[in-house]
Amino acid sequence: MSERGRIVVPKTQKQISKGMHTPYSKEVGNPNNAAYQITNRSNQVSFKGDSVKPFTVGLEDIDSTILYYFNNVIKPSVVQNGIRIEVPVVYADSERWNQIQKDGYFRDRKGRIMMPLITFKRTNIEKNRSITNKLDANFPNNYRIFEKSYSPKNIYDKFNILNNRRPTKDMYAVVVPDYITLNYDCIISTYYVEQMNNIIEAINYASDSYWGNPERFQFRARIDSVATNVELNKGQDRVVKSTFSIKMYGYIVPNILQKDLASIKKYHSKVKLVFNPEVVSDIGTAVPTIPDRTDIRHGDFTEFTDPPAPVYPSSRINTNRVAPTPPTNQ
Amino acid sequence: MALFGGARDISMFRGLNRELMGDIIVQECAVYKFKLEETNVNIYGEAAEEKYYEAPVLFNVLIDRQDQNYPDSDIGINFEWGISFKFLRDDLVDAEVVPQIGDIVWYENGYYEVDNIIANQQFVGKDPDYPNKDDRGINPLGNYDLQNFGYEVSIIAETIYVPADKVGISQERLITSIKDVRKR
């Protein structure tokens, strides 16, 4: 009777479909109804006061590996007018004012670019689906877990070690990255073929290795072919140009709102409290153990000797220095 | 010794130009120079976060406006406007401003990026900065006072229109989301 006058709201197709599902696991419930993942408050752990930042790798990190490797590892150089000159490496097509005013050290007084010069720019990103993936961006399923060794809640403490106490640990979960293959177009420009040869040799040697700062990120780079061309056009200066492509195998873990909302970023290990009962067959024969000490000795301390325990201990850790004597059957 | 293009001729031209541009024609624009030390760029050569400029300097200029253009581009109907600003070089020297590619010109509440500089207008075809003297101060052809002849008259900055929010000088984008528009 109470439902009289109630407007009937027909079920949506999604609700009908969900009603026909039989969940395999009662604990997890219907896997198609992923809303349970959102409302799990235990996964919403704050990073406030944490010295670890959420892990992210972006495209700029990958691009910067090329710049780092050219400038710090390959260090291409040519001999020009008897002087060894480091070859500048720049990202192509930067802002106008930057090219002319700020980044103009490789230009002459009139603004003409002085060779040699290496320019590169990213031209293509291709998804690499042959490696694992996170399955669903709405609710990522695959994570990589990192454990923080020690934290304010998990301080290194010998007392804990002696007593086999393991405080809760901080675990950081990072969504399995999106594996991508990036393509870069590079142009080397020099005045002379001889200079070009040196640069190509250096770059070819560095191919198929991991490029980048060892203290940050490194990605495998492949250079398959280098095309060299001497341009001698009427009304223009002679220029030797080589073009090649770098294929970089990278991955990205973006710092975006969707990932922050839907993925687990941090959690704590479960605390386990273990009680070991000690049982005696006759309470009258049990002698209470009252150790004659006020603090816990540990390390290489040799002067103090605990009296042997009258009762053979169970599996819990033995803090006595002298091995206890098992009761003899008389 | 050159006959024409000496100091008196130059002074007369300079006075005429300043009178024409400052008292008769009176077209003005302001030039913003970048503060290169303070404006940081990323690896792509972009100052995406913040740009810093020197204080603008207002000049009397001759302005050559092209027609506005609304090309149909890949992203929709766009807007283009190219303007040439012709500066009297002496004014720039007095103000210690050197227009360079990438600088910003402010004109009629619009911002224009310099994409070409033409400094090719020389009175009597000579630049007094190049007297061609050797280490002893002697011109081998006997022209001992070339530094007093000739005159760099103008510097022409060809510019393209850039949206004001890219320049970041004035607050142009007052609404950051379509949701703000709907709330109104």
Coordinates of C-alpha atoms in Angstrom, one line a residue:
Chain A
M1 CA 0.0 0.0 0.0
S2 CA 2.9 2.3 0.8
E3 CA 4.1 2.1 -2.8
R4 CA 0.8 3.4 -4.1
G5 CA 1.4 6.4 -6.3
R6 CA 5.0 5.6 -6.8
I7 CA 6.3 6.3 -10.3
V8 CA 7.7 3.2 -11.9
V9 CA 11.2 3.7 -13.1
P10 CA 12.1 1.1 -15.7
K11 CA 15.5 -0.6 -15.4
T12 CA 18.2 0.5 -17.7
Q13 CA 19.8 -2.0 -20.1
K14 CA 22.9 -1.9 -17.9
Q15 CA 20.9 -2.7 -14.8
I16 CA 19.2 -5.6 -16.5
S17 CA 22.5 -6.9 -17.8
K18 CA 24.1 -6.7 -14.4
G19 CA 21.2 -8.6 -12.8
M20 CA 21.9 -11.5 -15.0
H21 CA 25.5 -11.9 -14.0
T22 CA 26.5 -14.4 -11.4
P23 CA 29.6 -13.4 -9.5
Y24 CA 32.3 -16.0 -9.4
S25 CA 33.7 -14.7 -6.1
K26 CA 31.4 -13.6 -3.4
E27 CA 34.1 -11.5 -1.8
V28 CA 34.8 -9.4 -4.8
G29 CA 31.3 -9.5 -6.1
N30 CA 30.3 -8.8 -9.7
P31 CA 33.6 -7.9 -11.5
N32 CA 31.6 -5.8 -14.0
N33 CA 30.4 -3.6 -11.2
A34 CA 33.7 -1.9 -10.6
A35 CA 32.3 0.8 -8.3
Y36 CA 33.5 -1.1 -5.3
Q37 CA 37.0 0.0 -6.1
I38 CA 36.1 3.7 -5.8
T39 CA 34.5 3.4 -2.4
N40 CA 37.4 1.5 -0.8
R41 CA 38.5 4.1 1.6
S42 CA 41.5 2.0 2.6
N43 CA 43.0 2.7 -0.8
Q44 CA 42.8 6.5 -0.3
V45 CA 46.0 7.1 1.5
S46 CA 47.4 10.5 1.7
F47 CA 50.9 11.5 0.7
K48 CA 50.9 14.3 3.2
G49 CA 54.3 14.5 5.0
D50 CA 55.7 11.7 2.8
S51 CA 59.1 12.1 1.4
V52 CA 58.2 9.9 -1.6
K53 CA 56.3 11.5 -4.5
P54 CA 53.9 9.7 -6.7
F55 CA 55.9 8.2 -9.5
T56 CA 55.5 9.7 -13.0
V57 CA 57.4 9.6 -16.2
G58 CA 56.4 12.0 -19.0
L59 CA 57.3 12.6 -22.6
E60 CA 59.6 15.4 -21.6
D61 CA 61.6 13.0 -19.5
I62 CA 62.1 10.8 -22.5
D63 CA 62.9 13.7 -24.8
S64 CA 65.5 15.0 -22.3
T65 CA 67.3 11.6 -22.4
I66 CA 68.3 12.3 -26.0
L67 CA 69.6 15.8 -25.1
Y68 CA 71.4 14.4 -22.0
Y69 CA 73.0 11.5 -24.0
F70 CA 74.2 13.8 -26.8
N71 CA 75.7 16.4 -24.5
N72 CA 77.1 14.2 -21.8
V73 CA 77.9 10.8 -23.3
I74 CA 78.4 11.1 -27.1
K75 CA 79.7 14.6 -26.9
P76 CA 80.0 15.1 -30.7
S77 CA 82.7 17.5 -31.7
V78 CA 84.5 18.5 -34.9
V79 CA 87.8 20.2 -35.7
Q80 CA 87.2 23.5 -37.5
N81 CA 89.9 26.0 -38.3
G82 CA 92.3 24.1 -36.0
I83 CA 89.9 24.3 -33.0
R84 CA 87.8 21.5 -31.6
I85 CA 84.2 22.7 -31.4
E86 CA 81.5 20.9 -29.5
V87 CA 78.5 20.4 -31.7
P88 CA 75.4 22.1 -30.3
V89 CA 72.3 19.9 -30.0
V90 CA 69.0 21.7 -29.9
Y91 CA 65.4 20.7 -30.2
A92 CA 64.1 21.9 -33.5
D93 CA 61.6 24.7 -34.0
S94 CA 61.7 26.4 -30.7
E95 CA 60.1 29.8 -30.1
R96 CA 61.4 32.6 -32.4
W97 CA 62.8 34.8 -29.6
N98 CA 64.5 31.9 -28.1
Q99 CA 66.1 30.8 -31.4
I100 CA 67.5 34.3 -32.2
Q101 CA 68.1 35.9 -28.8
K102 CA 68.5 33.4 -26.0
D103 CA 69.8 30.4 -28.0
G104 CA 71.8 32.4 -30.5
Y105 CA 75.3 31.2 -29.5
F106 CA 75.6 29.2 -32.7
R107 CA 74.7 32.1 -34.9
D108 CA 77.0 34.7 -36.3
R109 CA 76.5 38.5 -35.8
K110 CA 73.9 38.7 -38.6
G111 CA 71.9 35.7 -37.3
R112 CA 73.1 33.1 -39.7
I113 CA 73.4 29.6 -38.2
M114 CA 77.0 28.5 -37.9
M115 CA 77.7 24.8 -38.5
P116 CA 78.0 22.2 -37.1
L117 CA 74.6 21.7 -35.6
I118 CA 72.4 18.8 -34.6
T119 CA 68.7 19.3 -34.3
F120 CA 66.1 16.7 -33.3
K121 CA 62.4 16.6 -32.8
R122 CA 59.8 14.0 -31.9
T123 CA 57.7 13.0 -34.8
N124 CA 55.7 10.0 -33.8
I125 CA 54.5 8.0 -30.8
E126 CA 53.3 4.5 -31.2
K127 CA 51.7 2.3 -28.6
N128 CA 53.6 -0.9 -27.8
R129 CA 51.0 -3.5 -27.1
S130 CA 53.4 -6.4 -27.0
I131 CA 54.2 -5.7 -23.3
T132 CA 51.9 -5.7 -20.4
N133 CA 49.3 -2.9 -19.8
K134 CA 47.1 -1.6 -17.1
L135 CA 44.0 -3.1 -18.7
D136 CA 41.6 -0.3 -18.0
A137 CA 42.3 3.4 -17.5
N138 CA 39.0 3.8 -15.6
F139 CA 40.1 1.2 -13.0
P140 CA 43.7 0.1 -13.5
N141 CA 44.2 -3.5 -12.6
N142 CA 47.9 -4.0 -13.0
Y143 CA 50.3 -2.3 -10.6
R144 CA 54.0 -2.5 -9.7
I145 CA 54.6 -2.3 -6.0
F146 CA 57.5 -0.6 -4.3
E147 CA 58.2 -1.0 -0.6
K148 CA 59.6 1.8 1.5
S149 CA 62.3 0.3 3.7
Y150 CA 61.8 2.4 6.8
S151 CA 59.3 5.2 7.7
P152 CA 58.1 6.9 10.9
K153 CA 55.7 4.0 11.4
N154 CA 58.4 1.4 10.6
I155 CA 61.6 2.7 12.3
Y156 CA 64.7 0.5 12.4
D157 CA 64.7 -0.8 15.9
K158 CA 66.7 -3.6 17.5
F159 CA 64.0 -4.1 20.1
N160 CA 61.6 -5.0 17.3
I161 CA 64.1 -7.3 15.7
L162 CA 64.7 -9.1 19.0
N163 CA 61.1 -9.5 19.6
N164 CA 60.3 -10.5 16.0
R165 CA 58.0 -7.5 15.7
R166 CA 57.4 -6.2 12.2
P167 CA 55.7 -2.8 12.2
T168 CA 53.4 -1.8 9.3
K169 CA 55.3 -1.0 6.1
D170 CA 54.5 1.7 3.4
M171 CA 53.9 0.3 0.0
Y172 CA 53.7 2.4 -3.1
A173 CA 51.7 1.2 -6.1
V174 CA 52.4 2.5 -9.5
V175 CA 50.1 1.8 -12.4
V176 CA 51.8 -0.4 -15.0
P177 CA 53.1 2.2 -17.5
D178 CA 52.0 2.7 -21.0
Y179 CA 54.8 1.3 -23.2
I180 CA 55.4 3.4 -26.2
T181 CA 57.8 3.6 -29.1
L182 CA 58.9 7.1 -30.0
N183 CA 60.4 8.3 -33.2
Y184 CA 62.7 11.2 -33.5
D185 CA 63.9 12.9 -36.7
C186 CA 67.5 14.2 -36.4
I187 CA 69.4 16.4 -38.8
I188 CA 73.2 16.9 -38.6
S189 CA 74.5 19.9 -40.5
T190 CA 78.2 20.6 -41.1
Y191 CA 80.3 22.5 -43.6
Y192 CA 82.4 19.5 -44.6
V193 CA 81.9 15.8 -45.2
E194 CA 84.9 15.0 -43.0
Q195 CA 83.3 16.7 -40.0
M196 CA 80.1 14.8 -40.8
N197 CA 82.0 11.4 -40.8
N198 CA 83.2 12.0 -37.2
I199 CA 79.7 12.8 -35.9
I200 CA 78.1 9.9 -37.6
E201 CA 80.7 7.5 -36.3
A202 CA 80.0 8.7 -32.8
I203 CA 76.3 8.4 -33.1
N204 CA 76.4 5.0 -34.8
Y205 CA 78.5 3.7 -31.9
A206 CA 75.9 4.8 -29.4
S207 CA 73.1 3.1 -31.2
D208 CA 71.2 0.2 -29.6
S209 CA 72.2 1.2 -26.1
Y210 CA 70.3 2.8 -23.2
W211 CA 70.2 6.5 -23.5
G212 CA 69.6 8.9 -20.6
N213 CA 70.8 10.0 -17.3
P214 CA 71.7 6.9 -15.2
E215 CA 70.4 8.6 -12.1
R216 CA 67.0 9.3 -13.7
F217 CA 65.6 7.3 -16.6
Q218 CA 67.2 5.4 -19.4
F219 CA 65.5 4.1 -22.5
R220 CA 66.8 1.9 -25.3
A221 CA 67.5 3.8 -28.5
R222 CA 67.9 2.4 -32.0
I223 CA 69.3 4.1 -35.0
D224 CA 68.9 2.0 -38.2
S225 CA 70.1 4.2 -41.0
V226 CA 71.8 7.5 -41.7
A227 CA 71.2 9.3 -45.0
T228 CA 73.9 11.8 -46.0
N229 CA 73.4 14.5 -48.6
V230 CA 75.6 17.3 -49.9
E231 CA 73.4 20.3 -50.8
L232 CA 75.0 22.6 -53.4
N233 CA 72.2 24.9 -54.7
K234 CA 72.6 28.0 -56.8
G235 CA 72.5 31.1 -54.6
Q236 CA 73.0 29.1 -51.4
D237 CA 75.9 28.0 -49.3
R238 CA 77.2 24.5 -49.6
V239 CA 75.9 22.4 -46.7
V240 CA 76.5 18.8 -45.8
K241 CA 73.4 17.3 -44.1
S242 CA 72.7 13.9 -42.6
T243 CA 69.3 12.8 -41.5
F244 CA 68.5 9.8 -39.3
S245 CA 65.8 8.6 -37.1
I246 CA 66.0 7.5 -33.5
K247 CA 63.6 4.8 -32.3
M248 CA 63.2 5.1 -28.6
Y249 CA 61.5 2.4 -26.5
G250 CA 60.0 4.2 -23.6
Y251 CA 57.1 4.2 -21.2
I252 CA 55.0 6.9 -19.6
V253 CA 53.2 7.1 -16.3
P254 CA 51.3 10.3 -16.6
N255 CA 50.6 12.7 -13.8
I256 CA 46.9 13.2 -14.6
L257 CA 43.7 13.6 -12.6
Q258 CA 42.0 10.5 -13.9
K259 CA 44.9 8.3 -12.7
D260 CA 45.0 10.0 -9.3
L261 CA 41.3 9.4 -8.8
A262 CA 41.0 5.9 -10.0
S263 CA 44.2 4.1 -9.1
I264 CA 45.8 2.9 -5.9
K265 CA 48.9 5.0 -5.1
K266 CA 49.9 4.0 -1.6
Y267 CA 48.9 1.5 1.0
H268 CA 50.1 0.0 4.2
S269 CA 51.0 -3.6 4.9
K270 CA 48.5 -5.5 7.1
V271 CA 49.3 -5.6 10.8
K272 CA 49.3 -9.1 12.2
L273 CA 49.1 -9.7 15.9
V274 CA 50.2 -13.2 17.0
F275 CA 49.6 -14.7 20.4
N276 CA 51.5 -17.8 21.3
P277 CA 49.7 -19.7 24.1
E278 CA 52.0 -21.6 26.5
V279 CA 50.3 -24.6 28.0
V280 CA 51.2 -26.6 31.0
S281 CA 49.6 -29.9 31.9
D282 CA 49.4 -29.1 35.6
I283 CA 49.1 -25.6 36.9
G284 CA 50.6 -26.6 40.2
T285 CA 53.9 -27.5 38.7
A286 CA 54.3 -24.4 36.7
V287 CA 56.8 -22.0 38.3
P288 CA 56.4 -18.4 37.4
T289 CA 59.4 -16.9 35.8
I290 CA 60.5 -13.6 37.2
P291 CA 63.6 -12.5 35.4
D292 CA 65.9 -10.5 37.7
R293 CA 66.6 -7.6 35.4
T294 CA 65.3 -4.1 34.7
D295 CA 66.2 -3.7 31.1
I296 CA 66.7 -5.8 28.0
R297 CA 70.3 -6.6 27.2
H298 CA 71.4 -7.3 23.7
G299 CA 74.4 -7.2 21.4
D300 CA 77.8 -8.5 22.5
F301 CA 77.1 -8.0 26.2
T302 CA 78.8 -10.8 28.1
E303 CA 78.8 -9.8 31.7
F304 CA 75.1 -10.5 32.3
T305 CA 73.7 -14.0 32.3
D306 CA 70.1 -14.7 32.7
P307 CA 69.1 -17.7 34.8
P308 CA 68.1 -20.6 32.7
A309 CA 64.4 -20.7 32.1
P310 CA 62.8 -23.5 34.1
V311 CA 60.1 -24.0 31.5
Y312 CA 61.1 -24.9 28.0
P313 CA 59.9 -22.1 25.8
S314 CA 57.7 -22.4 22.9
S315 CA 58.5 -21.3 19.4
R316 CA 58.8 -17.6 20.4
I317 CA 62.2 -16.0 20.2
N318 CA 64.5 -16.9 23.1
T319 CA 66.0 -13.8 24.7
N320 CA 68.0 -15.8 27.3
R321 CA 71.7 -16.0 26.9
V322 CA 72.0 -19.5 28.3
A323 CA 70.3 -22.2 26.6
P324 CA 67.5 -23.5 28.7
T325 CA 67.6 -27.0 30.0
P326 CA 64.6 -29.1 28.9
P327 CA 62.8 -30.7 31.8
T328 CA 63.9 -34.2 32.4
N329 CA 61.4 -37.0 33.0
Q330 CA 62.0 -38.5 36.4
Chain B
M1 CA 86.7 62.2 -48.7
A2 CA 83.1 61.8 -49.6
L3 CA 81.2 64.9 -50.8
F4 CA 77.7 64.1 -49.6
G5 CA 76.1 62.4 -46.6
G6 CA 78.1 64.3 -44.0
A7 CA 77.0 65.3 -40.5
R8 CA 75.0 68.4 -41.7
D9 CA 73.0 66.4 -44.2
I10 CA 72.3 63.7 -41.6
S11 CA 71.2 66.2 -39.1
M12 CA 68.8 67.7 -41.5
F13 CA 67.3 64.3 -42.4
R14 CA 67.1 63.3 -38.8
G15 CA 65.2 66.5 -37.9
L16 CA 62.8 66.2 -40.9
N17 CA 62.1 62.5 -40.0
R18 CA 61.4 63.3 -36.4
E19 CA 59.1 66.2 -37.3
L20 CA 57.2 64.1 -39.8
M21 CA 56.8 61.1 -37.5
G22 CA 56.3 62.9 -34.2
D23 CA 54.3 66.0 -35.2
I24 CA 52.6 65.3 -38.4
I25 CA 51.9 61.6 -39.0
V26 CA 52.1 60.5 -35.3
Q27 CA 51.6 56.8 -35.4
E28 CA 52.8 55.0 -32.2
C29 CA 53.6 51.5 -31.0
A30 CA 55.4 50.0 -28.0
V31 CA 58.2 47.5 -28.1
Y32 CA 58.6 44.8 -25.5
K33 CA 62.1 43.2 -25.2
F34 CA 62.5 39.8 -23.5
K35 CA 64.4 39.5 -20.2
L36 CA 66.6 36.7 -21.3
E37 CA 68.1 35.9 -17.9
E38 CA 64.8 35.6 -16.1
T39 CA 62.7 33.9 -18.8
N40 CA 63.4 30.2 -18.5
V41 CA 62.9 27.7 -21.3
N42 CA 62.3 24.0 -21.3
I43 CA 64.2 21.6 -23.6
Y44 CA 61.9 22.5 -26.5
G45 CA 63.0 26.1 -26.3
E46 CA 59.6 27.2 -25.0
A47 CA 58.9 29.5 -22.1
A48 CA 55.6 27.8 -21.5
E49 CA 55.2 28.9 -17.9
E50 CA 56.2 32.5 -17.6
K51 CA 57.7 35.2 -19.8
Y52 CA 59.5 38.3 -18.5
Y53 CA 59.8 41.5 -20.5
E54 CA 61.6 44.8 -20.1
A55 CA 59.3 47.7 -19.6
P56 CA 57.7 48.8 -22.9
V57 CA 59.2 51.7 -24.9
L58 CA 56.8 53.8 -27.0
F59 CA 58.0 55.0 -30.4
N60 CA 56.8 57.1 -33.2
V61 CA 56.7 54.8 -36.2
L62 CA 55.4 54.5 -39.7
I63 CA 52.9 51.6 -39.9
D64 CA 52.2 49.6 -43.0
R65 CA 49.2 47.4 -42.4
Q66 CA 48.3 44.5 -44.5
D67 CA 44.7 43.4 -44.9
Q68 CA 43.3 41.1 -42.2
N69 CA 42.9 37.5 -43.2
Y70 CA 40.6 34.8 -42.0
P71 CA 42.0 31.6 -43.4
D72 CA 40.1 28.3 -43.0
S73 CA 42.7 26.2 -41.3
D74 CA 42.7 22.6 -39.9
I75 CA 41.4 23.8 -36.6
G76 CA 38.8 26.2 -37.9
I77 CA 38.5 29.7 -39.1
N78 CA 41.5 31.6 -37.9
F79 CA 42.8 35.2 -37.9
E80 CA 46.0 36.6 -39.4
W81 CA 47.3 40.1 -39.6
G82 CA 50.7 41.2 -40.7
I83 CA 51.9 44.7 -39.9
S84 CA 55.3 46.4 -40.7
F85 CA 56.5 48.9 -38.2
K86 CA 59.1 51.3 -39.5
F87 CA 61.3 52.8 -36.8
L88 CA 63.6 55.7 -37.1
R89 CA 66.9 54.2 -36.1
D90 CA 68.0 57.2 -34.2
D91 CA 65.0 56.9 -31.9
L92 CA 66.0 53.3 -31.2
V93 CA 69.6 54.3 -30.4
D94 CA 68.4 57.0 -28.0
A95 CA 66.1 54.5 -26.2
E96 CA 68.8 51.8 -26.3
V97 CA 66.3 49.3 -27.9
V98 CA 67.4 46.9 -30.6
P99 CA 64.4 45.2 -32.2
Q100 CA 65.1 41.6 -32.8
I101 CA 63.2 38.6 -34.1
G102 CA 60.8 37.4 -31.5
D103 CA 60.3 40.7 -29.8
I104 CA 56.7 41.8 -29.1
V105 CA 55.2 45.0 -30.5
W106 CA 52.1 46.4 -28.9
Y107 CA 49.8 48.3 -31.3
E108 CA 46.1 49.2 -30.8
N109 CA 45.7 46.8 -27.9
G110 CA 47.0 43.9 -30.0
Y111 CA 50.3 42.1 -29.8
Y112 CA 52.6 41.4 -32.8
E113 CA 55.6 39.2 -32.9
V114 CA 58.6 40.3 -34.9
D115 CA 59.4 37.7 -37.5
N116 CA 61.6 39.7 -39.8
I117 CA 64.0 42.6 -39.4
I118 CA 65.0 44.8 -42.3
A119 CA 67.9 47.3 -41.7
N120 CA 68.8 48.1 -45.2
Q121 CA 68.0 51.8 -45.7
Q122 CA 71.3 53.7 -45.8
F123 CA 71.6 57.3 -46.7
V124 CA 74.1 57.7 -49.6
G125 CA 74.6 53.9 -49.3
K126 CA 77.1 54.1 -46.5
D127 CA 77.1 52.9 -42.9
P128 CA 79.4 55.0 -40.7
D129 CA 80.1 52.0 -38.5
Y130 CA 82.4 50.5 -41.2
P131 CA 85.1 53.1 -42.1
N132 CA 87.4 50.2 -43.2
K133 CA 90.5 51.3 -41.4
D134 CA 93.5 49.1 -40.5
D135 CA 95.1 48.7 -37.1
R136 CA 96.9 52.1 -37.6
G137 CA 93.6 53.8 -38.3
I138 CA 94.4 54.3 -42.0
N139 CA 92.1 53.6 -44.9
P140 CA 94.3 52.3 -47.8
L141 CA 92.2 54.2 -50.4
G142 CA 92.7 57.5 -48.6
N143 CA 89.1 57.9 -47.3
Y144 CA 90.2 58.8 -43.8
D145 CA 86.8 60.1 -42.5
L146 CA 84.3 57.6 -43.7
Q147 CA 83.0 57.3 -40.1
N148 CA 81.5 60.7 -40.5
F149 CA 79.5 59.9 -43.7
G150 CA 76.4 57.8 -44.3
Y151 CA 73.4 57.2 -42.1
E152 CA 71.4 54.2 -41.2
V153 CA 67.9 55.7 -41.5
S154 CA 65.4 53.0 -40.5
I155 CA 64.8 49.6 -39.0
I156 CA 61.7 47.9 -40.3
A157 CA 60.1 45.2 -38.2
E158 CA 57.7 42.9 -40.0
T159 CA 55.4 41.3 -37.6
I160 CA 52.6 38.8 -37.3
Y161 CA 49.6 38.9 -35.0
V162 CA 49.8 36.7 -31.9
P163 CA 47.0 36.1 -29.4
A164 CA 47.4 38.1 -26.2
D165 CA 47.3 35.1 -23.8
K166 CA 50.3 33.6 -25.5
V167 CA 52.3 36.8 -24.9
G168 CA 51.1 36.9 -21.3
I169 CA 51.5 40.6 -20.8
S170 CA 47.9 41.5 -20.2
Q171 CA 45.2 39.2 -18.6
E172 CA 43.3 38.2 -21.7
R173 CA 41.8 34.9 -20.8
L174 CA 39.4 35.9 -18.0
I175 CA 37.3 32.7 -18.2
T176 CA 39.2 29.4 -18.1
S177 CA 36.3 27.0 -18.6
I178 CA 33.1 26.8 -20.5
K179 CA 31.5 25.9 -17.2
D180 CA 32.1 29.5 -16.0
V181 CA 30.2 30.8 -19.0
R182 CA 27.2 28.5 -18.3
K183 CA 27.0 29.6 -14.7
R184 CA 26.6 33.2 -15.8

